[in-house]
DNA sequence: CGGCTACTTGACATCTATCAACCGGGGTGG
DNA sequence: CCACCCCGGTTGATAGATGTCAAGTAGCCG
């Protein structure tokens, strides 16, 4: 993962260098260890975060503990951009993480004089919305094999935007996280990965997978291999 | 459903009357009949729409026909606000509908001189994002009873913002749409509604339901009635 | 009245969850 | 250095919720 400043990561082309410098001044940078909480659902949202290094799980939970991971955030992405004054989700570090914290009010002040920032936030939010809508379709209508295969392909392509990735796709998160992202159990994720490996679509390695053979195609078309066309 | 102009519906407090008038000039108003398509996934997104009357289903579909309804749009909401230049979802009228069409390029031009519009769009998109995230949690982790009960309560509360609603909650969409919104089959939706009726949580009437008894509470707590705490 | 569509209900199949055992690597401490 | 333990992961047997297939009903429009 790169070590650049958050604003340069995400805002690269949107801000000119002057604006960028001003924006950067608002941020407080710090680091967190594996498993640490950045913010929690329901908490007062007086801060907004930018992720500059590492991977973060963003999730919502029900009172009885059922959990849905909304996204695995990557460097350059915003966290906790709620419009309400309470966070609507929780964010936890997966492995070591570096974030920059912005005060909500300062960010708002800055945005008054910077149409670029508002435009940037709109673009980011719209992208998140599309991702979430795709996720909704996948979770709602996909089989276990489709979910896992699609997850691997999508995750790889998102990683490509921040890191050079070879054939080996790292999976820093545990099986339970993948399960909670895909609406499955960790056992089903494990079984499905094994099945994909038996079909030579992937190879399972410690903390990752190798997307072998026909790569994307073979994976997404895992569906075509299935006997039934469900739903 | 009210007959007001779209911009007044949604932009009410954001624009001053001057801006409102200018904005209104950009719109072309027209109507569609039940089942008509407003735009389709993959189509060139040269237009953006505002819904001024009626209900619209916004959905994504897989090549084999599996369909996920993302939201039932209500008057005052935007449709087709993509950042890409192709629509990422399809929109169809449920019953009679009135929309205003904005040219994408004109809207963009207008937004250059109107920070208010960009802020408005950001707010709207952020709200949509939160709705979709909630939907993700519900679909992924909810039982059939929770899904249906939550849908009825949420739908009612969204309706309250545009119409005076009594105890009777109208359901203009067919069972299949509800099923595709909740990630169920129409049979399961039907059975679940029947079960809720037997428990005196609702009464099923033509084109709607009556939320009787303990209303919201009893419905959402449908979960507590179930023997198991799944997942 | 006939036929259509939306909806309901029933019997059965299937996918995934659940419960449980087992495996393997890495760290710790004797 | 080895033994142990712990945690994450895999694998197996079983069960349950929802999907599937099919029949039947009700309301609506021509």
Short mmCIF file of C-alpha atoms (C1' of nucleotides) in Angstrom, two decimals:
data_model
loop_
_atom_site.label_atom_id
_atom_site.label_comp_id
_atom_site.label_asym_id
_atom_site.label_seq_id
_atom_site.Cartn_x
_atom_site.Cartn_y
_atom_site.Cartn_z
CA UNK A 1 0.00 0.00 0.00
CA UNK A 2 1.35 3.46 -0.91
CA UNK A 3 2.38 5.98 1.72
CA UNK A 4 1.18 9.15 0.05
CA UNK A 5 -0.94 11.73 1.80
CA UNK A 6 -4.62 11.02 1.65
CA UNK A 7 -5.62 14.14 -0.20
CA UNK A 8 -3.09 13.49 -2.92
CA UNK A 9 -4.36 9.93 -3.20
CA UNK A 10 -7.96 10.71 -3.74
CA UNK A 11 -8.20 14.30 -4.77
CA UNK A 12 -5.32 14.11 -7.21
CA UNK A 13 -6.88 15.72 -10.26
CA UNK A 14 -9.73 17.57 -8.61
CA UNK A 15 -7.72 20.10 -6.61
CA UNK A 16 -5.01 22.40 -7.80
CA UNK A 17 -1.88 22.42 -5.69
CA UNK A 18 -2.96 25.48 -3.78
CA UNK A 19 -6.30 23.99 -2.78
CA UNK A 20 -4.63 20.70 -2.02
CA UNK A 21 -2.25 22.35 0.43
CA UNK A 22 -5.10 24.10 2.19
CA UNK A 23 -7.10 20.90 2.34
CA UNK A 24 -4.17 18.99 3.71
CA UNK A 25 -3.83 21.42 6.57
CA UNK A 26 -7.22 20.37 7.90
CA UNK A 27 -6.18 16.75 8.35
CA UNK A 28 -4.78 15.04 11.40
CA UNK A 29 -2.87 11.92 10.48
CA UNK A 30 -2.54 8.86 12.66
CA UNK A 31 -2.34 5.07 12.65
CA UNK A 32 -4.27 2.16 14.07
CA UNK A 33 -3.48 -1.47 14.70
CA UNK A 34 -5.30 -4.56 13.50
CA UNK A 35 -8.87 -4.79 14.69
CA UNK A 36 -9.03 -1.28 16.13
CA UNK A 37 -12.22 0.72 15.76
CA UNK A 38 -12.18 4.00 13.82
CA UNK A 39 -15.80 4.85 14.61
CA UNK A 40 -18.99 3.03 15.55
CA UNK A 41 -22.54 3.05 14.29
CA UNK A 42 -24.68 5.49 16.24
CA UNK A 43 -21.72 7.46 17.50
CA UNK A 44 -21.64 11.23 17.04
CA UNK A 45 -20.13 11.93 13.64
CA UNK A 46 -18.01 14.97 14.41
CA UNK A 47 -15.20 13.62 12.27
CA UNK A 48 -14.81 12.41 8.73
CA UNK A 49 -11.92 10.17 7.73
CA UNK A 50 -9.75 9.55 4.74
CA UNK A 51 -8.00 6.22 4.49
CA UNK A 52 -4.38 6.59 3.44
CA UNK A 53 -2.97 3.14 4.13
CA UNK A 54 -4.42 -0.32 4.79
CA UNK A 55 -7.87 -1.86 4.53
CA UNK A 56 -10.95 -1.04 6.61
CA UNK A 57 -14.20 -2.96 7.01
CA UNK A 58 -17.29 -0.78 7.04
CA UNK A 59 -20.32 -2.55 8.44
CA UNK A 60 -23.77 -2.31 9.92
CA UNK A 61 -25.03 -4.66 12.61
CA UNK A 62 -28.38 -5.67 14.04
CA UNK A 63 -28.96 -5.72 17.79
CA UNK A 64 -28.63 -9.51 17.89
CA UNK A 65 -25.19 -9.45 16.30
CA UNK A 66 -25.96 -10.20 12.68
CA UNK A 67 -23.52 -8.11 10.69
CA UNK A 68 -23.35 -6.88 7.12
CA UNK A 69 -20.06 -5.58 5.78
CA UNK A 70 -20.89 -2.81 3.33
CA UNK A 71 -17.48 -2.46 1.78
CA UNK A 72 -13.80 -3.11 2.32
CA UNK A 73 -12.43 0.40 2.06
CA UNK A 74 -9.11 0.97 0.32
CA UNK A 75 -6.57 3.82 0.47
CA UNK A 76 -7.91 7.02 -1.07
CA UNK A 77 -11.47 6.46 0.07
CA UNK A 78 -13.53 8.47 2.53
CA UNK A 79 -15.03 6.96 5.66
CA UNK A 80 -17.90 8.25 7.74
CA UNK A 81 -19.26 10.72 5.20
CA UNK A 82 -22.73 10.74 6.73
CA UNK A 83 -25.18 13.55 6.26
CA UNK A 84 -26.84 12.83 9.56
CA UNK A 85 -24.86 13.79 12.62
CA UNK A 86 -24.47 10.20 13.70
CA UNK A 87 -22.51 7.49 11.94
CA UNK A 88 -24.72 5.02 10.15
CA UNK A 89 -22.07 2.31 10.12
CA UNK A 90 -18.97 1.16 11.97
CA UNK A 91 -15.41 1.11 10.69
CA UNK A 92 -12.62 -1.20 11.88
CA UNK A 93 -9.05 -1.63 10.74
CA UNK A 94 -8.10 -4.90 9.05
CA UNK A 95 -4.40 -5.06 9.74
CA UNK A 96 -2.36 -1.88 10.17
CA UNK A 97 -4.03 1.29 8.93
CA UNK A 98 -3.25 4.98 8.50
CA UNK A 99 -6.04 7.55 8.37
CA UNK A 100 -6.43 11.30 8.27
CA UNK A 101 -9.13 12.80 10.35
CA UNK A 102 -11.05 15.90 9.31
CA UNK A 103 -13.26 17.88 11.60
CA UNK A 104 -16.75 17.83 10.23
CA UNK A 105 -17.35 21.52 10.77
CA UNK A 106 -14.02 22.54 9.28
CA UNK A 107 -14.71 20.38 6.27
CA UNK A 108 -18.08 22.03 5.88
CA UNK A 109 -16.49 25.45 6.18
CA UNK A 110 -13.90 24.54 3.59
CA UNK A 111 -16.59 23.26 1.25
CA UNK A 112 -18.36 26.63 1.30
CA UNK A 113 -15.44 28.20 -0.49
CA UNK A 114 -14.51 25.16 -2.56
CA UNK A 115 -17.05 23.95 -5.09
CA UNK A 116 -14.42 21.43 -6.10
CA UNK A 117 -14.66 19.67 -2.76
CA UNK A 118 -18.43 19.36 -2.98
CA UNK A 119 -18.12 18.01 -6.48
CA UNK A 120 -15.49 15.56 -5.29
CA UNK A 121 -17.69 14.33 -2.48
CA UNK A 122 -20.62 13.98 -4.85
CA UNK A 123 -18.54 11.91 -7.23
CA UNK A 124 -17.28 9.71 -4.44
CA UNK A 125 -20.72 9.21 -2.95
CA UNK A 126 -22.23 8.42 -6.33
CA UNK A 127 -19.55 5.83 -6.93
CA UNK A 128 -20.22 4.28 -3.54
CA UNK A 129 -23.91 4.20 -4.36
CA UNK A 130 -23.31 2.31 -7.58
CA UNK A 131 -21.02 -0.15 -5.83
CA UNK A 132 -23.65 -0.75 -3.18
CA UNK A 133 -26.37 -1.22 -5.78
CA UNK A 134 -24.26 -3.80 -7.58
CA UNK A 135 -23.65 -5.48 -4.26
CA UNK A 136 -27.38 -5.55 -3.61
CA UNK A 137 -28.03 -7.36 -6.87
CA UNK A 138 -25.26 -9.84 -6.20
CA UNK A 139 -26.27 -10.63 -2.63
CA UNK A 140 -29.93 -10.82 -3.40
CA UNK A 141 -29.87 -12.87 -6.56
CA UNK A 142 -26.52 -14.61 -6.66
CA UNK A 143 -25.65 -18.19 -5.74
CA UNK A 144 -22.82 -18.83 -3.31
CA UNK A 145 -20.45 -19.60 -6.18
CA UNK A 146 -21.35 -16.40 -8.03
CA UNK A 147 -20.93 -14.35 -4.90
CA UNK A 148 -17.49 -15.67 -4.07
CA UNK A 149 -16.27 -15.58 -7.66
CA UNK A 150 -17.55 -12.06 -8.21
CA UNK A 151 -16.04 -10.94 -4.94
CA UNK A 152 -12.60 -12.20 -5.94
CA UNK A 153 -12.73 -10.54 -9.35
CA UNK A 154 -14.10 -7.24 -8.04
CA UNK A 155 -11.67 -7.14 -5.15
CA UNK A 156 -8.78 -7.73 -7.51
CA UNK A 157 -9.89 -4.95 -9.83
CA UNK A 158 -10.29 -2.51 -6.95
CA UNK A 159 -6.84 -3.43 -5.66
CA UNK A 160 -5.40 -2.72 -9.09
CA UNK A 161 -6.21 0.94 -8.63
CA UNK A 162 -3.98 1.26 -5.57
CA UNK A 163 -1.36 -1.46 -5.91
CA UNK A 164 0.36 -3.39 -8.59
CA UNK A 165 -1.21 -6.81 -8.28
CA UNK A 166 0.13 -9.89 -9.86
CA UNK A 167 -1.74 -13.11 -10.29
CA UNK A 168 -1.76 -13.49 -6.53
CA UNK A 169 -4.66 -11.60 -5.00
CA UNK A 170 -4.15 -10.85 -1.31
CA UNK A 171 -7.08 -11.39 1.04
CA UNK A 172 -6.16 -9.60 4.25
CA UNK A 173 -9.59 -10.21 5.80
CA UNK A 174 -10.65 -13.45 7.50
CA UNK A 175 -13.30 -15.78 6.05
CA UNK A 176 -15.90 -14.46 8.46
CA UNK A 177 -15.54 -10.98 6.96
CA UNK A 178 -15.93 -12.29 3.43
CA UNK A 179 -18.99 -14.20 4.59
CA UNK A 180 -20.51 -11.11 6.20
CA UNK A 181 -19.79 -9.16 3.04
CA UNK A 182 -21.48 -11.70 0.80
CA UNK A 183 -24.39 -12.69 3.02
CA UNK A 184 -23.06 -16.20 3.58
CA UNK A 185 -21.55 -18.15 6.45
CA UNK A 186 -17.83 -18.67 6.77
CA UNK A 187 -18.34 -22.39 6.19
CA UNK A 188 -20.08 -21.76 2.88
CA UNK A 189 -17.33 -19.36 1.81
CA UNK A 190 -14.71 -21.94 2.65
CA UNK A 191 -16.55 -24.74 0.85
CA UNK A 192 -17.13 -22.56 -2.20
CA UNK A 193 -13.48 -21.57 -2.40
CA UNK A 194 -12.55 -25.24 -2.23
CA UNK A 195 -14.99 -26.01 -5.03
CA UNK A 196 -13.56 -23.23 -7.20
CA UNK A 197 -10.10 -24.61 -6.57
CA UNK A 198 -11.18 -28.10 -7.58
CA UNK A 199 -12.46 -26.64 -10.85
CA UNK A 200 -9.04 -25.02 -11.35
CA UNK A 201 -10.56 -21.56 -11.31
CA UNK A 202 -8.36 -20.49 -8.39
CA UNK A 203 -5.63 -21.69 -6.08
CA UNK A 204 -5.91 -21.04 -2.39
CA UNK A 205 -2.74 -19.74 -0.76
CA UNK A 206 -2.14 -18.34 2.73
CA UNK A 207 -3.82 -14.92 3.05
CA UNK A 208 -4.88 -14.87 -0.58
CA UNK A 209 -5.76 -16.68 -3.78
CA UNK A 210 -4.25 -17.12 -7.21
CA UNK A 211 -6.63 -16.35 -10.02
CA UNK A 212 -5.39 -18.95 -12.43
CA UNK A 213 -6.53 -20.22 -15.78
CA UNK A 214 -9.15 -18.20 -17.54
CA UNK A 215 -9.19 -15.68 -14.71
CA UNK A 216 -12.18 -13.37 -14.64
CA UNK A 217 -14.17 -15.11 -17.30
CA UNK A 218 -14.00 -18.54 -15.80
CA UNK A 219 -14.89 -17.12 -12.42
CA UNK A 220 -17.87 -15.04 -13.29
CA UNK A 221 -19.05 -17.77 -15.58
CA UNK A 222 -18.97 -20.07 -12.60
CA UNK A 223 -22.68 -19.58 -12.98
CA UNK A 224 -22.70 -21.27 -16.38
CA UNK A 225 -21.10 -24.30 -14.77
CA UNK A 226 -23.93 -24.69 -12.33
CA UNK A 227 -26.72 -27.03 -13.38
CA UNK A 228 -29.55 -24.65 -12.48
CA UNK A 229 -30.37 -21.04 -13.28
CA UNK A 230 -31.82 -20.06 -9.94
CA UNK A 231 -34.52 -17.58 -9.11
CA UNK B 1 -49.90 12.28 -5.11
CA UNK B 2 -49.38 16.06 -5.35
CA UNK B 3 -49.29 17.87 -8.66
CA UNK B 4 -46.62 20.43 -7.88
CA UNK B 5 -43.66 21.05 -10.13
CA UNK B 6 -40.77 18.76 -9.49
CA UNK B 7 -38.28 21.43 -8.55
CA UNK B 8 -40.61 22.85 -5.95
CA UNK B 9 -41.16 19.36 -4.57
CA UNK B 10 -37.61 18.44 -4.00
CA UNK B 11 -35.63 21.62 -4.05
CA UNK B 12 -38.06 23.51 -1.88
CA UNK B 13 -35.72 24.94 0.72
CA UNK B 14 -32.47 24.69 -1.16
CA UNK B 15 -33.15 27.16 -3.94
CA UNK B 16 -34.33 30.71 -3.67
CA UNK B 17 -37.23 31.62 -5.93
CA UNK B 18 -34.94 33.11 -8.54
CA UNK B 19 -32.81 29.99 -8.81
CA UNK B 20 -35.92 27.84 -8.74
CA UNK B 21 -37.36 29.65 -11.73
CA UNK B 22 -34.16 29.25 -13.69
CA UNK B 23 -33.94 25.59 -12.78
CA UNK B 24 -37.52 25.00 -13.76
CA UNK B 25 -36.85 26.38 -17.22
CA UNK B 26 -34.48 23.51 -17.91
CA UNK B 27 -37.15 20.88 -17.39
CA UNK B 28 -39.40 19.26 -19.95
CA UNK B 29 -42.51 17.84 -18.31
CA UNK B 30 -44.40 14.85 -19.56
CA UNK B 31 -46.38 11.80 -18.50
CA UNK B 32 -46.17 8.04 -18.90
CA UNK B 33 -48.65 5.21 -18.53
CA UNK B 34 -48.43 2.12 -16.36
CA UNK B 35 -45.49 -0.10 -17.17
CA UNK B 36 -43.79 2.32 -19.53
CA UNK B 37 -40.01 2.57 -19.50
CA UNK B 38 -38.35 5.85 -18.58
CA UNK B 39 -34.83 4.63 -19.31
CA UNK B 40 -32.97 1.34 -19.45
CA UNK B 41 -29.76 0.00 -17.99
CA UNK B 42 -26.84 0.46 -20.38
CA UNK B 43 -28.62 3.17 -22.36
CA UNK B 44 -26.84 6.47 -22.99
CA UNK B 45 -27.59 8.73 -20.05
CA UNK B 46 -28.06 12.03 -21.80
CA UNK B 47 -31.01 12.86 -19.59
CA UNK B 48 -31.67 13.05 -15.87
CA UNK B 49 -35.21 12.84 -14.53
CA UNK B 50 -37.19 14.20 -11.66
CA UNK B 51 -40.29 12.34 -10.59
CA UNK B 52 -43.22 14.66 -9.96
CA UNK B 53 -46.13 12.25 -9.75
CA UNK B 54 -46.56 8.50 -9.31
CA UNK B 55 -44.26 5.65 -8.36
CA UNK B 56 -41.31 4.28 -10.34
CA UNK B 57 -39.40 1.04 -9.94
CA UNK B 58 -35.65 1.37 -10.36
CA UNK B 59 -33.95 -1.96 -10.99
CA UNK B 60 -30.93 -3.83 -12.22
CA UNK B 61 -31.13 -7.14 -14.02
CA UNK B 62 -28.80 -9.99 -14.86
CA UNK B 63 -28.59 -11.36 -18.40
CA UNK B 64 -30.69 -14.40 -17.45
CA UNK B 65 -33.56 -12.25 -16.21
CA UNK B 66 -32.99 -12.22 -12.47
CA UNK B 67 -33.96 -8.75 -11.34
CA UNK B 68 -33.27 -6.65 -8.26
CA UNK B 69 -35.42 -3.61 -7.60
CA UNK B 70 -33.20 -1.00 -5.97
CA UNK B 71 -35.91 1.35 -4.84
CA UNK B 72 -39.49 2.41 -5.46
CA UNK B 73 -39.00 6.07 -6.29
CA UNK B 74 -41.52 8.61 -5.04
CA UNK B 75 -42.40 12.15 -6.18
CA UNK B 76 -39.60 14.59 -5.50
CA UNK B 77 -36.82 12.12 -6.16
CA UNK B 78 -34.23 12.11 -8.92
CA UNK B 79 -33.85 9.27 -11.40
CA UNK B 80 -30.88 8.40 -13.53
CA UNK B 81 -28.33 10.52 -11.70
CA UNK B 82 -25.39 8.45 -12.90
CA UNK B 83 -21.85 9.75 -13.08
CA UNK B 84 -20.98 7.43 -15.92
CA UNK B 85 -22.48 8.33 -19.26
CA UNK B 86 -24.63 5.21 -19.31
CA UNK B 87 -27.50 4.37 -17.01
CA UNK B 88 -26.60 1.77 -14.42
CA UNK B 89 -30.22 0.78 -13.82
CA UNK B 90 -33.62 0.78 -15.51
CA UNK B 91 -36.68 2.81 -14.53
CA UNK B 92 -40.30 1.87 -15.22
CA UNK B 93 -43.55 3.54 -14.27
CA UNK B 94 -45.82 1.75 -11.82
CA UNK B 95 -49.18 3.18 -12.69
CA UNK B 96 -49.48 6.67 -14.17
CA UNK B 97 -46.44 8.86 -13.76
CA UNK B 98 -45.32 12.42 -14.43
CA UNK B 99 -41.66 13.28 -14.83
CA UNK B 100 -39.52 16.24 -15.78
CA UNK B 101 -36.58 15.61 -17.98
CA UNK B 102 -33.35 17.58 -17.71
CA UNK B 103 -30.64 17.53 -20.30
CA UNK B 104 -27.50 16.21 -18.71
CA UNK B 105 -25.26 18.84 -20.23
CA UNK B 106 -27.59 21.69 -19.34
CA UNK B 107 -27.80 20.43 -15.79
CA UNK B 108 -24.04 20.31 -15.62
CA UNK B 109 -23.81 23.83 -16.99
CA UNK B 110 -26.34 25.03 -14.45
CA UNK B 111 -24.43 23.33 -11.65
CA UNK B 112 -21.28 25.30 -12.52
CA UNK B 113 -22.97 28.48 -11.46
CA UNK B 114 -25.09 26.98 -8.72
CA UNK B 115 -23.24 25.48 -5.75
CA UNK B 116 -26.68 24.91 -4.28
CA UNK B 117 -27.54 22.39 -6.94
CA UNK B 118 -24.37 20.39 -6.38
CA UNK B 119 -25.03 20.40 -2.66
CA UNK B 120 -28.59 19.28 -3.30
CA UNK B 121 -27.44 16.42 -5.48
CA UNK B 122 -24.87 15.40 -2.89
CA UNK B 123 -27.50 15.34 -0.19
CA UNK B 124 -29.86 13.32 -2.33
CA UNK B 125 -27.19 10.84 -3.35
CA UNK B 126 -26.00 10.43 0.22
CA UNK B 127 -29.55 9.70 1.33
CA UNK B 128 -29.93 7.13 -1.44
CA UNK B 129 -26.67 5.55 -0.34
CA UNK B 130 -27.87 5.16 3.22
CA UNK B 131 -31.17 3.72 2.07
CA UNK B 132 -29.35 1.22 -0.11
CA UNK B 133 -27.00 0.26 2.71
CA UNK B 134 -29.95 -0.38 5.01
CA UNK B 135 -31.52 -2.43 2.24
CA UNK B 136 -28.33 -4.43 1.93
CA UNK B 137 -28.39 -5.34 5.60
CA UNK B 138 -32.05 -6.26 5.46
CA UNK B 139 -31.81 -8.41 2.34
CA UNK B 140 -28.64 -10.11 3.40
CA UNK B 141 -29.44 -10.91 6.98
CA UNK B 142 -33.21 -10.70 7.33
CA UNK B 143 -35.74 -13.52 7.41
CA UNK B 144 -38.70 -13.40 5.05
CA UNK B 145 -40.93 -12.09 7.84
CA UNK B 146 -38.48 -9.34 8.76
CA UNK B 147 -38.09 -8.32 5.17
CA UNK B 148 -41.79 -8.02 4.48
CA UNK B 149 -42.59 -6.33 7.79
CA UNK B 150 -39.73 -3.86 7.43
CA UNK B 151 -40.75 -3.13 3.87
CA UNK B 152 -44.30 -2.26 4.91
CA UNK B 153 -43.16 0.02 7.72
CA UNK B 154 -40.48 1.75 5.64
CA UNK B 155 -42.76 2.18 2.67
CA UNK B 156 -45.40 3.71 4.87
CA UNK B 157 -42.95 6.16 6.41
CA UNK B 158 -41.64 7.18 3.00
CA UNK B 159 -45.18 7.71 1.78
CA UNK B 160 -45.87 9.96 4.73
CA UNK B 161 -43.44 12.49 3.31
CA UNK B 162 -45.46 12.96 0.14
CA UNK B 163 -49.03 12.03 1.04
CA UNK B 164 -51.28 12.00 4.00
CA UNK B 165 -51.57 8.30 4.78
CA UNK B 166 -54.11 6.81 7.05
CA UNK B 167 -53.95 3.37 8.51
CA UNK B 168 -54.37 1.99 5.02
CA UNK B 169 -51.03 1.74 3.25
CA UNK B 170 -51.38 1.58 -0.54
CA UNK B 171 -49.23 -0.92 -2.40
CA UNK B 172 -49.42 0.12 -6.05
CA UNK B 173 -46.81 -2.46 -7.10
CA UNK B 174 -47.54 -6.14 -7.73
CA UNK B 175 -46.22 -8.93 -5.49
CA UNK B 176 -43.50 -9.76 -7.96
CA UNK B 177 -42.04 -6.28 -7.54
CA UNK B 178 -42.07 -6.56 -3.76
CA UNK B 179 -40.38 -9.93 -4.09
CA UNK B 180 -37.70 -8.54 -6.40
CA UNK B 181 -37.17 -5.68 -4.00
CA UNK B 182 -36.75 -7.96 -0.99
CA UNK B 183 -34.83 -10.79 -2.62
CA UNK B 184 -37.70 -13.26 -2.26
CA UNK B 185 -40.15 -14.99 -4.57
CA UNK B 186 -43.66 -13.72 -5.03
CA UNK B 187 -44.96 -16.90 -3.39
CA UNK B 188 -42.91 -16.27 -0.27
CA UNK B 189 -44.10 -12.67 -0.12
CA UNK B 190 -47.68 -13.82 -0.42
CA UNK B 191 -47.30 -16.50 2.24
CA UNK B 192 -45.53 -14.12 4.59
CA UNK B 193 -48.24 -11.50 4.21
CA UNK B 194 -50.82 -14.15 5.01
CA UNK B 195 -48.85 -15.17 8.10
CA UNK B 196 -48.64 -11.55 9.27
CA UNK B 197 -52.37 -11.25 8.78
CA UNK B 198 -53.00 -14.38 10.82
CA UNK B 199 -50.96 -12.85 13.62
CA UNK B 200 -53.16 -9.74 13.40
CA UNK B 201 -50.18 -7.57 12.50
CA UNK B 202 -51.80 -6.46 9.23
CA UNK B 203 -54.92 -6.83 7.17
CA UNK B 204 -54.61 -7.45 3.47
CA UNK B 205 -56.89 -5.31 1.31
CA UNK B 206 -56.98 -4.83 -2.46
CA UNK B 207 -53.90 -2.87 -3.59
CA UNK B 208 -52.71 -2.32 -0.05
CA UNK B 209 -52.57 -3.35 3.59
CA UNK B 210 -53.88 -2.03 6.87
CA UNK B 211 -51.22 -1.73 9.52
CA UNK B 212 -53.39 -2.63 12.46
CA UNK B 213 -52.77 -3.32 16.11
CA UNK B 214 -49.40 -2.36 17.43
CA UNK B 215 -48.35 -1.06 14.03
CA UNK B 216 -44.66 -0.59 13.55
CA UNK B 217 -43.55 -2.23 16.74
CA UNK B 218 -45.44 -5.44 16.23
CA UNK B 219 -44.22 -5.63 12.67
CA UNK B 220 -40.55 -5.08 13.14
CA UNK B 221 -40.64 -7.27 16.18
CA UNK B 222 -42.01 -9.98 13.97
CA UNK B 223 -38.49 -11.21 14.46
CA UNK B 224 -39.04 -11.71 18.17
CA UNK B 225 -41.99 -13.96 17.35
CA UNK B 226 -39.85 -16.31 15.33
CA UNK B 227 -38.41 -19.28 17.21
CA UNK B 228 -34.87 -18.90 15.89
CA UNK B 229 -32.36 -16.06 15.70
CA UNK B 230 -30.86 -16.88 12.32
CA UNK B 231 -27.36 -16.36 11.04
"C1'" DC C 1 -69.92 -14.56 -19.91
"C1'" DG C 2 -65.03 -15.65 -20.95
"C1'" DG C 3 -60.48 -14.97 -20.36
"C1'" DC C 4 -56.84 -12.65 -18.33
"C1'" DT C 5 -53.86 -11.31 -14.70
"C1'" DA C 6 -52.70 -11.04 -9.96
"C1'" DC C 7 -52.75 -13.54 -6.07
"C1'" DT C 8 -53.09 -17.53 -2.87
"C1'" DT C 9 -52.20 -22.09 -1.35
"C1'" DG C 10 -50.11 -26.72 -1.37
"C1'" DA C 11 -46.50 -30.44 -1.98
"C1'" DC C 12 -41.91 -31.09 -2.68
"C1'" DA C 13 -36.85 -30.02 -3.73
"C1'" DT C 14 -32.70 -27.72 -2.78
"C1'" DC C 15 -29.41 -24.58 -1.18
"C1'" DT C 16 -27.25 -22.91 2.52
"C1'" DA C 17 -27.15 -22.62 7.66
"C1'" DT C 18 -26.19 -25.07 11.65
"C1'" DC C 19 -23.68 -28.00 14.65
"C1'" DA C 20 -19.65 -30.45 15.30
"C1'" DA C 21 -15.29 -32.56 14.53
"C1'" DC C 22 -10.89 -32.01 12.77
"C1'" DC C 23 -6.62 -29.91 10.81
"C1'" DG C 24 -2.49 -26.95 10.67
"C1'" DG C 25 0.49 -23.11 11.60
"C1'" DG C 26 2.38 -19.80 14.78
"C1'" DG C 27 3.38 -18.25 19.07
"C1'" DT C 28 4.42 -19.18 23.97
"C1'" DG C 29 6.40 -21.16 27.70
"C1'" DG C 30 8.46 -24.81 29.96
"C1'" DC D 1 13.94 -27.27 21.24
"C1'" DC D 2 9.80 -29.33 21.76
"C1'" DA D 3 5.00 -29.52 23.52
"C1'" DC D 4 1.04 -27.29 23.89
"C1'" DC D 5 -2.53 -24.33 22.83
"C1'" DC D 6 -5.14 -21.23 20.24
"C1'" DC D 7 -7.09 -19.46 16.22
"C1'" DG D 8 -8.39 -19.55 11.59
"C1'" DG D 9 -9.68 -22.59 8.31
"C1'" DT D 10 -11.59 -26.95 6.30
"C1'" DT D 11 -14.73 -30.75 6.06
"C1'" DG D 12 -18.80 -33.62 7.25
"C1'" DA D 13 -23.73 -34.72 8.63
"C1'" DT D 14 -28.11 -32.88 9.21
"C1'" DA D 15 -31.97 -29.61 9.24
"C1'" DG D 16 -34.60 -25.77 7.99
"C1'" DA D 17 -36.03 -21.83 5.29
"C1'" DT D 18 -37.16 -20.53 1.01
"C1'" DG D 19 -37.40 -21.69 -3.93
"C1'" DT D 20 -39.79 -24.39 -7.38
"C1'" DC D 21 -43.64 -26.41 -9.64
"C1'" DA D 22 -48.38 -26.76 -9.90
"C1'" DA D 23 -53.19 -26.18 -8.97
"C1'" DG D 24 -56.76 -23.34 -7.84
"C1'" DT D 25 -59.23 -18.73 -6.73
"C1'" DA D 26 -60.64 -13.95 -7.25
"C1'" DG D 27 -61.16 -9.73 -9.33
"C1'" DC D 28 -61.34 -7.07 -13.69
"C1'" DC D 29 -62.00 -5.83 -18.37
"C1'" DG D 30 -63.71 -6.58 -22.82
#
